[in-house]
Amino acid sequence: MKAIAEAPSKVIITGEHFVVHGAWGLAAAIPRTITVEVEEHQSFAVRSDAYRGSRHPALRPLGEVVEAMAREYSFSPKVRVFVRANVRGGAGLGSSASTMVALASALSRMHSLGLGVEEILRHSMVGEAGVHGRPSGIDPTVCALGGVILFRPGSAPRRIGLGRTHSLLVSFSGKTRGTRGQINRVAEVKERYPGLFSGLVESVSAVSEMAADRLARSDMKGLGELLNFNHAVLSNLGVSNGSLDRLVDASLSLGSYGAKLTGAGGGGSVISVAPEGKQKSITSGLNARGYETFRAEIPVRGVRSWLES
Ligand code: MEV
């Protein structure tokens, strides 16, 4: 008997980095998934067809999650874990959070623990901390819950209802990166300019709340403007780079309402909001410039799990 769980990956619409320091962040689950299978085995083992060609950092802490859950619920940690991904690792799309959430959920299903979202998150955070050092929790929360959420550490996540489905364009800059280094870089800025930094936390928090409102009202032009503002702040913070800025410029020059880096930056991906009639042409324009781009329809469901013989 195998237990299987599938979790979506995510984009941060606004508020990355500042969310670590108390701002609201707005995030959406996207229909690129990670699937984790677990089954009993003679020892702990991880197999993966995910993250091909790379030693993805998400694979390392899987053992820590299994160990911690096995201890707490008194089951054997001798399991084989198989990870399949149809999302690129290191692209700012939450592949590690999605992996941890799917693993915790699959183990819960395997041992009939009936864990709710809060418990799944608590266990997946063990792995997330192993990967990122000091994450806010926004990534696993949106991968577990699905949909679109406003998230702030210490507050209950707020689900944002959408009147209809929307598409965000997601483009890969061509460079992967690690989140931990980017989080540390921002912490240094905070240390050097504490007053300035707290002002930015407050204004980006307001941006996230406004962005949630614009998205809920299907005001995509208004949402795009807020994305542009947020990208400028992230650039000033030093987490963007030439390739991300060029990708943002390309998205705007092709007719997007707004574009920004998404996730930790320093590489990874850019999201853009395009007028409905232009989504196809902007996607092919970006693809023609060499940027792998896809349309992510939102909202999508959160993690789900099942048993298979
Ligand atoms: C990464 O997707 C988002 C960051 O804000 C880190 C975090 O909140 O854990 C950079």
PDB file of C-alpha atoms and ligand atoms in Angstrom:
ATOM      1  CA  MET A   1       0.000   0.000   0.000  1.00  0.00           C
ATOM      2  CA  LYS A   2       1.264   3.440  -0.978  1.00  0.00           C
ATOM      3  CA  ALA A   3       0.146   6.803   0.312  1.00  0.00           C
ATOM      4  CA  ILE A   4       0.284   9.571  -2.254  1.00  0.00           C
ATOM      5  CA  ALA A   5      -0.090  13.324  -1.844  1.00  0.00           C
ATOM      6  CA  GLU A   6      -0.111  16.056  -4.435  1.00  0.00           C
ATOM      7  CA  ALA A   7       0.504  19.725  -3.579  1.00  0.00           C
ATOM      8  CA  PRO A   8       0.484  22.787  -5.821  1.00  0.00           C
ATOM      9  CA  SER A   9       3.461  25.103  -6.108  1.00  0.00           C
ATOM     10  CA  LYS A  10       3.027  28.861  -5.665  1.00  0.00           C
ATOM     11  CA  VAL A  11       3.818  32.399  -6.655  1.00  0.00           C
ATOM     12  CA  ILE A  12       4.211  35.304  -4.278  1.00  0.00           C
ATOM     13  CA  ILE A  13       2.087  38.059  -5.802  1.00  0.00           C
ATOM     14  CA  THR A  14       3.380  40.773  -3.435  1.00  0.00           C
ATOM     15  CA  GLY A  15       5.297  41.080  -0.184  1.00  0.00           C
ATOM     16  CA  GLU A  16       8.124  38.541  -0.390  1.00  0.00           C
ATOM     17  CA  HIS A  17      11.000  39.182   2.003  1.00  0.00           C
ATOM     18  CA  PHE A  18       9.012  41.824   3.907  1.00  0.00           C
ATOM     19  CA  VAL A  19       6.667  39.037   5.034  1.00  0.00           C
ATOM     20  CA  VAL A  20       9.604  37.504   6.925  1.00  0.00           C
ATOM     21  CA  HIS A  21       9.738  40.768   8.920  1.00  0.00           C
ATOM     22  CA  GLY A  22       6.018  41.051   9.694  1.00  0.00           C
ATOM     23  CA  ALA A  23       4.397  42.476   6.523  1.00  0.00           C
ATOM     24  CA  TRP A  24       1.353  40.960   4.849  1.00  0.00           C
ATOM     25  CA  GLY A  25       2.290  38.933   1.780  1.00  0.00           C
ATOM     26  CA  LEU A  26      -0.125  37.878  -0.961  1.00  0.00           C
ATOM     27  CA  ALA A  27       0.422  34.428  -2.477  1.00  0.00           C
ATOM     28  CA  ALA A  28      -1.386  32.146  -4.905  1.00  0.00           C
ATOM     29  CA  ALA A  29      -1.162  28.402  -5.410  1.00  0.00           C
ATOM     30  CA  ILE A  30      -0.508  27.553  -9.072  1.00  0.00           C
ATOM     31  CA  PRO A  31      -1.270  24.409 -11.077  1.00  0.00           C
ATOM     32  CA  ARG A  32       2.280  23.043 -11.209  1.00  0.00           C
ATOM     33  CA  THR A  33       2.467  20.240  -8.696  1.00  0.00           C
ATOM     34  CA  ILE A  34       4.747  18.052  -6.622  1.00  0.00           C
ATOM     35  CA  THR A  35       3.650  14.483  -5.966  1.00  0.00           C
ATOM     36  CA  VAL A  36       5.118  12.496  -3.078  1.00  0.00           C
ATOM     37  CA  GLU A  37       4.589   8.744  -2.648  1.00  0.00           C
ATOM     38  CA  VAL A  38       5.519   6.944   0.571  1.00  0.00           C
ATOM     39  CA  GLU A  39       5.590   3.225   1.247  1.00  0.00           C
ATOM     40  CA  GLU A  40       7.093   0.928   3.856  1.00  0.00           C
ATOM     41  CA  HIS A  41      10.661  -0.154   3.138  1.00  0.00           C
ATOM     42  CA  GLN A  42      13.601  -1.868   4.867  1.00  0.00           C
ATOM     43  CA  SER A  43      15.313   1.493   5.484  1.00  0.00           C
ATOM     44  CA  PHE A  44      14.742   5.198   4.863  1.00  0.00           C
ATOM     45  CA  ALA A  45      15.312   5.999   1.172  1.00  0.00           C
ATOM     46  CA  VAL A  46      14.520   8.852  -1.192  1.00  0.00           C
ATOM     47  CA  ARG A  47      13.991   8.434  -4.920  1.00  0.00           C
ATOM     48  CA  SER A  48      13.190  11.278  -7.203  1.00  0.00           C
ATOM     49  CA  ASP A  49      12.633  12.064 -10.820  1.00  0.00           C
ATOM     50  CA  ALA A  50      12.252  15.664  -9.700  1.00  0.00           C
ATOM     51  CA  TYR A  51      14.778  18.440 -10.091  1.00  0.00           C
ATOM     52  CA  ARG A  52      16.635  16.453 -12.715  1.00  0.00           C
ATOM     53  CA  GLY A  53      20.320  17.232 -13.021  1.00  0.00           C
ATOM     54  CA  SER A  54      20.429  19.065  -9.713  1.00  0.00           C
ATOM     55  CA  ARG A  55      20.796  18.092  -6.107  1.00  0.00           C
ATOM     56  CA  HIS A  56      17.764  20.001  -5.045  1.00  0.00           C
ATOM     57  CA  PRO A  57      18.001  21.241  -1.450  1.00  0.00           C
ATOM     58  CA  ALA A  58      14.403  20.140  -0.845  1.00  0.00           C
ATOM     59  CA  LEU A  59      15.489  16.498  -0.947  1.00  0.00           C
ATOM     60  CA  ARG A  60      17.878  16.752   2.003  1.00  0.00           C
ATOM     61  CA  PRO A  61      15.493  17.629   4.841  1.00  0.00           C
ATOM     62  CA  LEU A  62      12.874  15.046   3.832  1.00  0.00           C
ATOM     63  CA  GLY A  63      14.495  12.655   6.314  1.00  0.00           C
ATOM     64  CA  GLU A  64      14.142  15.231   9.105  1.00  0.00           C
ATOM     65  CA  VAL A  65      10.400  15.535   8.478  1.00  0.00           C
ATOM     66  CA  VAL A  66       9.982  11.741   8.446  1.00  0.00           C
ATOM     67  CA  GLU A  67      12.071  11.342  11.640  1.00  0.00           C
ATOM     68  CA  ALA A  68      10.189  14.063  13.523  1.00  0.00           C
ATOM     69  CA  MET A  69       6.765  12.729  12.552  1.00  0.00           C
ATOM     70  CA  ALA A  70       7.766   9.101  13.250  1.00  0.00           C
ATOM     71  CA  ARG A  71       8.882  10.127  16.747  1.00  0.00           C
ATOM     72  CA  GLU A  72       5.746  12.130  17.494  1.00  0.00           C
ATOM     73  CA  TYR A  73       3.243   9.546  16.212  1.00  0.00           C
ATOM     74  CA  SER A  74       5.263   6.399  16.998  1.00  0.00           C
ATOM     75  CA  PHE A  75       5.590   4.885  13.549  1.00  0.00           C
ATOM     76  CA  SER A  76       8.623   3.450  11.805  1.00  0.00           C
ATOM     77  CA  PRO A  77      10.751   5.974   9.864  1.00  0.00           C
ATOM     78  CA  LYS A  78      11.717   3.192   7.451  1.00  0.00           C
ATOM     79  CA  VAL A  79       9.901   4.419   4.386  1.00  0.00           C
ATOM     80  CA  ARG A  80      10.741   4.931   0.762  1.00  0.00           C
ATOM     81  CA  VAL A  81       9.860   8.415  -0.436  1.00  0.00           C
ATOM     82  CA  PHE A  82       9.419   9.047  -4.145  1.00  0.00           C
ATOM     83  CA  VAL A  83       9.171  12.660  -5.334  1.00  0.00           C
ATOM     84  CA  ARG A  84       7.849  13.674  -8.764  1.00  0.00           C
ATOM     85  CA  ALA A  85       7.770  17.288  -9.851  1.00  0.00           C
ATOM     86  CA  ASN A  86       6.313  19.166 -12.754  1.00  0.00           C
ATOM     87  CA  VAL A  87       7.677  22.435 -11.445  1.00  0.00           C
ATOM     88  CA  ARG A  88      11.216  23.674 -11.843  1.00  0.00           C
ATOM     89  CA  GLY A  89      13.290  23.667  -8.638  1.00  0.00           C
ATOM     90  CA  GLY A  90      15.138  26.845  -7.594  1.00  0.00           C
ATOM     91  CA  ALA A  91      12.821  28.988  -9.713  1.00  0.00           C
ATOM     92  CA  GLY A  92      11.080  30.819  -6.846  1.00  0.00           C
ATOM     93  CA  LEU A  93       7.939  28.711  -7.291  1.00  0.00           C
ATOM     94  CA  GLY A  94       7.890  26.979  -3.921  1.00  0.00           C
ATOM     95  CA  SER A  95       9.041  23.521  -4.999  1.00  0.00           C
ATOM     96  CA  SER A  96      10.596  22.774  -1.617  1.00  0.00           C
ATOM     97  CA  ALA A  97       7.545  23.952   0.368  1.00  0.00           C
ATOM     98  CA  SER A  98       5.284  21.953  -1.899  1.00  0.00           C
ATOM     99  CA  THR A  99       7.475  18.860  -1.394  1.00  0.00           C
ATOM    100  CA  MET A 100       7.406  19.187   2.423  1.00  0.00           C
ATOM    101  CA  VAL A 101       3.646  19.738   2.516  1.00  0.00           C
ATOM    102  CA  ALA A 102       3.028  16.738   0.245  1.00  0.00           C
ATOM    103  CA  LEU A 103       5.344  14.556   2.337  1.00  0.00           C
ATOM    104  CA  ALA A 104       3.661  15.450   5.652  1.00  0.00           C
ATOM    105  CA  SER A 105       0.272  14.904   4.082  1.00  0.00           C
ATOM    106  CA  ALA A 106       1.238  11.516   2.581  1.00  0.00           C
ATOM    107  CA  LEU A 107       2.592  10.317   5.950  1.00  0.00           C
ATOM    108  CA  SER A 108      -0.606  11.452   7.652  1.00  0.00           C
ATOM    109  CA  ARG A 109      -2.640   9.449   5.108  1.00  0.00           C
ATOM    110  CA  MET A 110      -0.378   6.375   5.385  1.00  0.00           C
ATOM    111  CA  HIS A 111      -0.840   6.192   9.171  1.00  0.00           C
ATOM    112  CA  SER A 112      -4.468   7.402   9.222  1.00  0.00           C
ATOM    113  CA  LEU A 113      -3.468  10.348  11.423  1.00  0.00           C
ATOM    114  CA  GLY A 114      -6.148  12.630   9.994  1.00  0.00           C
ATOM    115  CA  LEU A 115      -3.920  15.695  10.416  1.00  0.00           C
ATOM    116  CA  GLY A 116      -5.460  19.056   9.591  1.00  0.00           C
ATOM    117  CA  VAL A 117      -3.770  21.863   7.687  1.00  0.00           C
ATOM    118  CA  GLU A 118      -2.208  23.387  10.821  1.00  0.00           C
ATOM    119  CA  GLU A 119      -0.491  20.148  11.761  1.00  0.00           C
ATOM    120  CA  ILE A 120       0.632  19.490   8.184  1.00  0.00           C
ATOM    121  CA  LEU A 121       2.168  22.974   8.195  1.00  0.00           C
ATOM    122  CA  ARG A 122       3.892  22.473  11.531  1.00  0.00           C
ATOM    123  CA  HIS A 123       5.587  19.329  10.198  1.00  0.00           C
ATOM    124  CA  SER A 124       6.475  20.767   6.806  1.00  0.00           C
ATOM    125  CA  MET A 125       8.096  23.780   8.509  1.00  0.00           C
ATOM    126  CA  VAL A 126      10.727  21.400   9.964  1.00  0.00           C
ATOM    127  CA  GLY A 127      11.854  20.706   6.407  1.00  0.00           C
ATOM    128  CA  GLU A 128      11.430  24.295   5.238  1.00  0.00           C
ATOM    129  CA  ALA A 129      13.672  25.574   8.023  1.00  0.00           C
ATOM    130  CA  GLY A 130      16.251  22.980   6.925  1.00  0.00           C
ATOM    131  CA  VAL A 131      16.152  24.399   3.399  1.00  0.00           C
ATOM    132  CA  HIS A 132      15.751  28.137   3.975  1.00  0.00           C
ATOM    133  CA  GLY A 133      16.958  28.863   7.493  1.00  0.00           C
ATOM    134  CA  ARG A 134      14.331  31.391   8.589  1.00  0.00           C
ATOM    135  CA  PRO A 135      11.254  31.202   6.376  1.00  0.00           C
ATOM    136  CA  SER A 136       8.042  33.107   7.156  1.00  0.00           C
ATOM    137  CA  GLY A 137       5.792  30.119   6.428  1.00  0.00           C
ATOM    138  CA  ILE A 138       3.965  31.780   3.521  1.00  0.00           C
ATOM    139  CA  ASP A 139       5.133  29.163   0.979  1.00  0.00           C
ATOM    140  CA  PRO A 140       3.963  25.983   2.765  1.00  0.00           C
ATOM    141  CA  THR A 141       0.767  27.728   3.909  1.00  0.00           C
ATOM    142  CA  VAL A 142      -0.381  28.532   0.389  1.00  0.00           C
ATOM    143  CA  CYS A 143       0.747  25.119  -0.923  1.00  0.00           C
ATOM    144  CA  ALA A 144      -1.324  23.441   1.800  1.00  0.00           C
ATOM    145  CA  LEU A 145      -4.411  25.648   1.594  1.00  0.00           C
ATOM    146  CA  GLY A 146      -4.427  26.379  -2.147  1.00  0.00           C
ATOM    147  CA  GLY A 147      -6.265  29.404  -3.533  1.00  0.00           C
ATOM    148  CA  VAL A 148      -5.034  32.930  -2.853  1.00  0.00           C
ATOM    149  CA  ILE A 149      -4.072  33.991   0.657  1.00  0.00           C
ATOM    150  CA  LEU A 150      -2.936  37.036   2.574  1.00  0.00           C
ATOM    151  CA  PHE A 151      -0.358  35.809   5.039  1.00  0.00           C
ATOM    152  CA  ARG A 152       1.459  37.428   7.947  1.00  0.00           C
ATOM    153  CA  PRO A 153       3.498  35.551  10.568  1.00  0.00           C
ATOM    154  CA  GLY A 154       1.497  35.183  13.769  1.00  0.00           C
ATOM    155  CA  SER A 155      -1.911  35.927  12.173  1.00  0.00           C
ATOM    156  CA  ALA A 156      -4.405  33.471  10.757  1.00  0.00           C
ATOM    157  CA  PRO A 157      -4.050  33.346   6.936  1.00  0.00           C
ATOM    158  CA  ARG A 158      -6.842  35.211   5.134  1.00  0.00           C
ATOM    159  CA  ARG A 159      -8.307  33.460   2.118  1.00  0.00           C
ATOM    160  CA  ILE A 160      -9.057  35.838  -0.753  1.00  0.00           C
ATOM    161  CA  GLY A 161     -12.169  34.881  -2.709  1.00  0.00           C
ATOM    162  CA  LEU A 162     -11.938  35.537  -6.444  1.00  0.00           C
ATOM    163  CA  GLY A 163     -15.079  36.449  -8.331  1.00  0.00           C
ATOM    164  CA  ARG A 164     -13.751  34.470 -11.330  1.00  0.00           C
ATOM    165  CA  THR A 165     -10.621  32.690 -12.494  1.00  0.00           C
ATOM    166  CA  HIS A 166      -7.583  34.711 -13.564  1.00  0.00           C
ATOM    167  CA  SER A 167      -4.292  33.961 -15.261  1.00  0.00           C
ATOM    168  CA  LEU A 168      -0.885  35.131 -14.136  1.00  0.00           C
ATOM    169  CA  LEU A 169       2.040  34.773 -16.525  1.00  0.00           C
ATOM    170  CA  VAL A 170       5.069  33.090 -14.988  1.00  0.00           C
ATOM    171  CA  SER A 171       8.442  33.409 -16.730  1.00  0.00           C
ATOM    172  CA  PHE A 172      11.737  31.823 -15.765  1.00  0.00           C
ATOM    173  CA  SER A 173      14.759  34.131 -15.893  1.00  0.00           C
ATOM    174  CA  GLY A 174      17.087  31.260 -16.777  1.00  0.00           C
ATOM    175  CA  LYS A 175      18.944  31.274 -13.472  1.00  0.00           C
ATOM    176  CA  THR A 176      18.184  29.223 -10.367  1.00  0.00           C
ATOM    177  CA  ARG A 177      19.030  30.502  -6.902  1.00  0.00           C
ATOM    178  CA  GLY A 178      18.833  29.691  -3.184  1.00  0.00           C
ATOM    179  CA  THR A 179      16.388  31.400  -0.828  1.00  0.00           C
ATOM    180  CA  ARG A 180      18.571  31.286   2.277  1.00  0.00           C
ATOM    181  CA  GLY A 181      21.243  33.658   0.906  1.00  0.00           C
ATOM    182  CA  GLN A 182      18.615  36.151  -0.249  1.00  0.00           C
ATOM    183  CA  ILE A 183      16.891  36.165   3.153  1.00  0.00           C
ATOM    184  CA  ASN A 184      20.260  36.843   4.808  1.00  0.00           C
ATOM    185  CA  ARG A 185      20.996  39.672   2.386  1.00  0.00           C
ATOM    186  CA  VAL A 186      17.730  41.391   3.338  1.00  0.00           C
ATOM    187  CA  ALA A 187      18.452  40.897   7.056  1.00  0.00           C
ATOM    188  CA  GLU A 188      21.727  42.812   6.529  1.00  0.00           C
ATOM    189  CA  VAL A 189      19.860  45.740   4.964  1.00  0.00           C
ATOM    190  CA  LYS A 190      17.495  45.744   7.948  1.00  0.00           C
ATOM    191  CA  GLU A 191      20.429  45.824  10.334  1.00  0.00           C
ATOM    192  CA  ARG A 192      22.108  48.720   8.549  1.00  0.00           C
ATOM    193  CA  TYR A 193      18.974  50.847   8.059  1.00  0.00           C
ATOM    194  CA  PRO A 194      16.415  49.786  10.694  1.00  0.00           C
ATOM    195  CA  GLY A 195      14.251  52.929  10.458  1.00  0.00           C
ATOM    196  CA  LEU A 196      14.138  52.928   6.691  1.00  0.00           C
ATOM    197  CA  PHE A 197      13.448  49.213   6.632  1.00  0.00           C
ATOM    198  CA  SER A 198      10.476  49.387   9.006  1.00  0.00           C
ATOM    199  CA  GLY A 199       8.921  52.053   6.759  1.00  0.00           C
ATOM    200  CA  LEU A 200       9.280  49.695   3.799  1.00  0.00           C
ATOM    201  CA  VAL A 201       7.708  46.824   5.745  1.00  0.00           C
ATOM    202  CA  GLU A 202       4.698  49.016   6.444  1.00  0.00           C
ATOM    203  CA  SER A 203       4.274  50.230   2.873  1.00  0.00           C
ATOM    204  CA  VAL A 204       4.747  46.793   1.282  1.00  0.00           C
ATOM    205  CA  SER A 205       2.241  45.391   3.771  1.00  0.00           C
ATOM    206  CA  ALA A 206      -0.253  47.986   2.535  1.00  0.00           C
ATOM    207  CA  VAL A 207       0.615  47.030  -1.065  1.00  0.00           C
ATOM    208  CA  SER A 208      -0.313  43.395  -0.320  1.00  0.00           C
ATOM    209  CA  GLU A 209      -3.662  44.361   1.191  1.00  0.00           C
ATOM    210  CA  MET A 210      -4.423  46.616  -1.790  1.00  0.00           C
ATOM    211  CA  ALA A 211      -3.302  43.916  -4.234  1.00  0.00           C
ATOM    212  CA  ALA A 212      -5.682  41.405  -2.595  1.00  0.00           C
ATOM    213  CA  ASP A 213      -8.502  43.896  -2.994  1.00  0.00           C
ATOM    214  CA  ARG A 214      -7.685  44.584  -6.676  1.00  0.00           C
ATOM    215  CA  LEU A 215      -7.486  40.861  -7.477  1.00  0.00           C
ATOM    216  CA  ALA A 216     -10.758  40.104  -5.659  1.00  0.00           C
ATOM    217  CA  ARG A 217     -12.413  42.865  -7.714  1.00  0.00           C
ATOM    218  CA  SER A 218     -10.768  41.639 -10.971  1.00  0.00           C
ATOM    219  CA  ASP A 219      -9.052  45.026 -11.346  1.00  0.00           C
ATOM    220  CA  MET A 220      -6.032  43.605 -13.151  1.00  0.00           C
ATOM    221  CA  LYS A 221      -4.722  46.998 -14.252  1.00  0.00           C
ATOM    222  CA  GLY A 222      -4.698  48.168 -10.633  1.00  0.00           C
ATOM    223  CA  LEU A 223      -3.009  44.916  -9.598  1.00  0.00           C
ATOM    224  CA  GLY A 224      -0.353  45.436 -12.288  1.00  0.00           C
ATOM    225  CA  GLU A 225       0.490  48.912 -10.974  1.00  0.00           C
ATOM    226  CA  LEU A 226       1.050  47.479  -7.506  1.00  0.00           C
ATOM    227  CA  LEU A 227       3.308  44.764  -8.950  1.00  0.00           C
ATOM    228  CA  ASN A 228       5.457  47.452 -10.593  1.00  0.00           C
ATOM    229  CA  PHE A 229       5.715  49.370  -7.325  1.00  0.00           C
ATOM    230  CA  ASN A 230       6.665  46.212  -5.431  1.00  0.00           C
ATOM    231  CA  HIS A 231       9.342  45.276  -7.972  1.00  0.00           C
ATOM    232  CA  ALA A 232      10.954  48.706  -7.627  1.00  0.00           C
ATOM    233  CA  VAL A 233      11.156  48.278  -3.844  1.00  0.00           C
ATOM    234  CA  LEU A 234      12.651  44.785  -4.205  1.00  0.00           C
ATOM    235  CA  SER A 235      15.190  46.149  -6.690  1.00  0.00           C
ATOM    236  CA  ASN A 236      16.216  48.846  -4.226  1.00  0.00           C
ATOM    237  CA  LEU A 237      16.603  46.180  -1.597  1.00  0.00           C
ATOM    238  CA  GLY A 238      19.140  44.423  -3.823  1.00  0.00           C
ATOM    239  CA  VAL A 239      17.261  41.160  -4.424  1.00  0.00           C
ATOM    240  CA  SER A 240      16.666  41.721  -8.131  1.00  0.00           C
ATOM    241  CA  ASN A 241      19.405  41.527 -10.754  1.00  0.00           C
ATOM    242  CA  GLY A 242      20.013  42.337 -14.421  1.00  0.00           C
ATOM    243  CA  SER A 243      18.313  39.245 -15.802  1.00  0.00           C
ATOM    244  CA  LEU A 244      15.176  39.707 -13.665  1.00  0.00           C
ATOM    245  CA  ASP A 245      14.998  43.429 -14.507  1.00  0.00           C
ATOM    246  CA  ARG A 246      15.344  42.653 -18.245  1.00  0.00           C
ATOM    247  CA  LEU A 247      12.564  40.081 -17.982  1.00  0.00           C
ATOM    248  CA  VAL A 248      10.317  42.588 -16.165  1.00  0.00           C
ATOM    249  CA  ASP A 249      11.078  45.192 -18.879  1.00  0.00           C
ATOM    250  CA  ALA A 250      10.335  42.669 -21.645  1.00  0.00           C
ATOM    251  CA  SER A 251       6.977  41.787 -20.032  1.00  0.00           C
ATOM    252  CA  LEU A 252       6.033  45.463 -19.788  1.00  0.00           C
ATOM    253  CA  SER A 253       7.162  46.352 -23.298  1.00  0.00           C
ATOM    254  CA  LEU A 254       5.045  43.483 -24.665  1.00  0.00           C
ATOM    255  CA  GLY A 255       1.981  45.055 -23.020  1.00  0.00           C
ATOM    256  CA  SER A 256       1.654  43.647 -19.489  1.00  0.00           C
ATOM    257  CA  TYR A 257      -0.066  45.854 -16.919  1.00  0.00           C
ATOM    258  CA  GLY A 258       2.646  45.050 -14.415  1.00  0.00           C
ATOM    259  CA  ALA A 259       5.471  42.645 -13.638  1.00  0.00           C
ATOM    260  CA  LYS A 260       7.773  41.792 -10.757  1.00  0.00           C
ATOM    261  CA  LEU A 261      10.173  39.162  -9.517  1.00  0.00           C
ATOM    262  CA  THR A 262       8.443  36.486  -7.444  1.00  0.00           C
ATOM    263  CA  GLY A 263       9.899  34.627  -4.463  1.00  0.00           C
ATOM    264  CA  ALA A 264      13.363  35.207  -3.108  1.00  0.00           C
ATOM    265  CA  GLY A 265      14.845  36.850  -6.233  1.00  0.00           C
ATOM    266  CA  GLY A 266      18.519  36.800  -7.229  1.00  0.00           C
ATOM    267  CA  GLY A 267      17.355  34.580 -10.120  1.00  0.00           C
ATOM    268  CA  GLY A 268      14.207  32.505 -10.384  1.00  0.00           C
ATOM    269  CA  SER A 269      11.023  33.819 -11.938  1.00  0.00           C
ATOM    270  CA  VAL A 270       8.967  36.892 -12.779  1.00  0.00           C
ATOM    271  CA  ILE A 271       5.175  37.124 -12.699  1.00  0.00           C
ATOM    272  CA  SER A 272       3.224  39.485 -14.878  1.00  0.00           C
ATOM    273  CA  VAL A 273      -0.391  40.529 -15.201  1.00  0.00           C
ATOM    274  CA  ALA A 274      -1.547  40.943 -18.786  1.00  0.00           C
ATOM    275  CA  PRO A 275      -4.726  42.341 -20.330  1.00  0.00           C
ATOM    276  CA  GLU A 276      -6.952  39.379 -21.171  1.00  0.00           C
ATOM    277  CA  GLY A 277      -6.744  39.763 -24.943  1.00  0.00           C
ATOM    278  CA  LYS A 278      -2.954  39.986 -24.835  1.00  0.00           C
ATOM    279  CA  GLN A 279      -2.026  37.005 -22.692  1.00  0.00           C
ATOM    280  CA  LYS A 280      -1.289  34.747 -25.661  1.00  0.00           C
ATOM    281  CA  SER A 281       0.793  37.273 -27.574  1.00  0.00           C
ATOM    282  CA  ILE A 282       2.773  38.280 -24.469  1.00  0.00           C
ATOM    283  CA  THR A 283       3.430  34.616 -23.637  1.00  0.00           C
ATOM    284  CA  SER A 284       4.673  33.886 -27.150  1.00  0.00           C
ATOM    285  CA  GLY A 285       6.678  37.136 -27.181  1.00  0.00           C
ATOM    286  CA  LEU A 286       8.448  36.114 -23.990  1.00  0.00           C
ATOM    287  CA  ASN A 287       8.974  32.555 -25.239  1.00  0.00           C
ATOM    288  CA  ALA A 288      10.425  33.975 -28.479  1.00  0.00           C
ATOM    289  CA  ARG A 289      12.905  36.021 -26.409  1.00  0.00           C
ATOM    290  CA  GLY A 290      14.037  32.760 -24.788  1.00  0.00           C
ATOM    291  CA  TYR A 291      12.086  33.047 -21.513  1.00  0.00           C
ATOM    292  CA  GLU A 292      10.217  29.846 -20.676  1.00  0.00           C
ATOM    293  CA  THR A 293       6.749  31.240 -19.860  1.00  0.00           C
ATOM    294  CA  PHE A 294       3.461  29.646 -18.872  1.00  0.00           C
ATOM    295  CA  ARG A 295      -0.010  30.832 -17.954  1.00  0.00           C
ATOM    296  CA  ALA A 296      -0.983  29.905 -14.398  1.00  0.00           C
ATOM    297  CA  GLU A 297      -4.742  29.834 -13.883  1.00  0.00           C
ATOM    298  CA  ILE A 298      -5.826  30.672 -10.354  1.00  0.00           C
ATOM    299  CA  PRO A 299      -7.341  29.665  -7.992  1.00  0.00           C
ATOM    300  CA  VAL A 300      -6.290  26.014  -7.608  1.00  0.00           C
ATOM    301  CA  ARG A 301      -6.900  23.546  -4.787  1.00  0.00           C
ATOM    302  CA  GLY A 302      -4.436  22.833  -1.982  1.00  0.00           C
ATOM    303  CA  VAL A 303      -2.769  19.572  -0.970  1.00  0.00           C
ATOM    304  CA  ARG A 304      -4.742  16.325  -1.251  1.00  0.00           C
ATOM    305  CA  SER A 305      -3.786  12.753  -0.462  1.00  0.00           C
ATOM    306  CA  TRP A 306      -5.043   9.216  -1.070  1.00  0.00           C
ATOM    307  CA  LEU A 307      -4.081   5.547  -0.727  1.00  0.00           C
ATOM    308  CA  GLU A 308      -3.225   3.247  -3.617  1.00  0.00           C
ATOM    309  CA  SER A 309      -2.474  -0.458  -3.607  1.00  0.00           C
TER     310      SER A 309
HETATM  311  C1  MEV B   1      10.016  32.943  -0.741  1.00  0.00           C
HETATM  312  O1  MEV B   1       9.034  32.385  -1.591  1.00  0.00           O
HETATM  313  C2  MEV B   1       9.429  34.086   0.034  1.00  0.00           C
HETATM  314  C3  MEV B   1      10.401  34.766   1.012  1.00  0.00           C
HETATM  315  O2  MEV B   1       9.692  35.865   1.554  1.00  0.00           O
HETATM  316  C4  MEV B   1      10.821  33.829   2.106  1.00  0.00           C
HETATM  317  C5  MEV B   1       9.708  33.501   3.099  1.00  0.00           C
HETATM  318  O3  MEV B   1       8.791  34.295   3.273  1.00  0.00           O
HETATM  319  O4  MEV B   1       9.805  32.442   3.720  1.00  0.00           O
HETATM  320  C6  MEV B   1      11.629  35.291   0.304  1.00  0.00           C
END
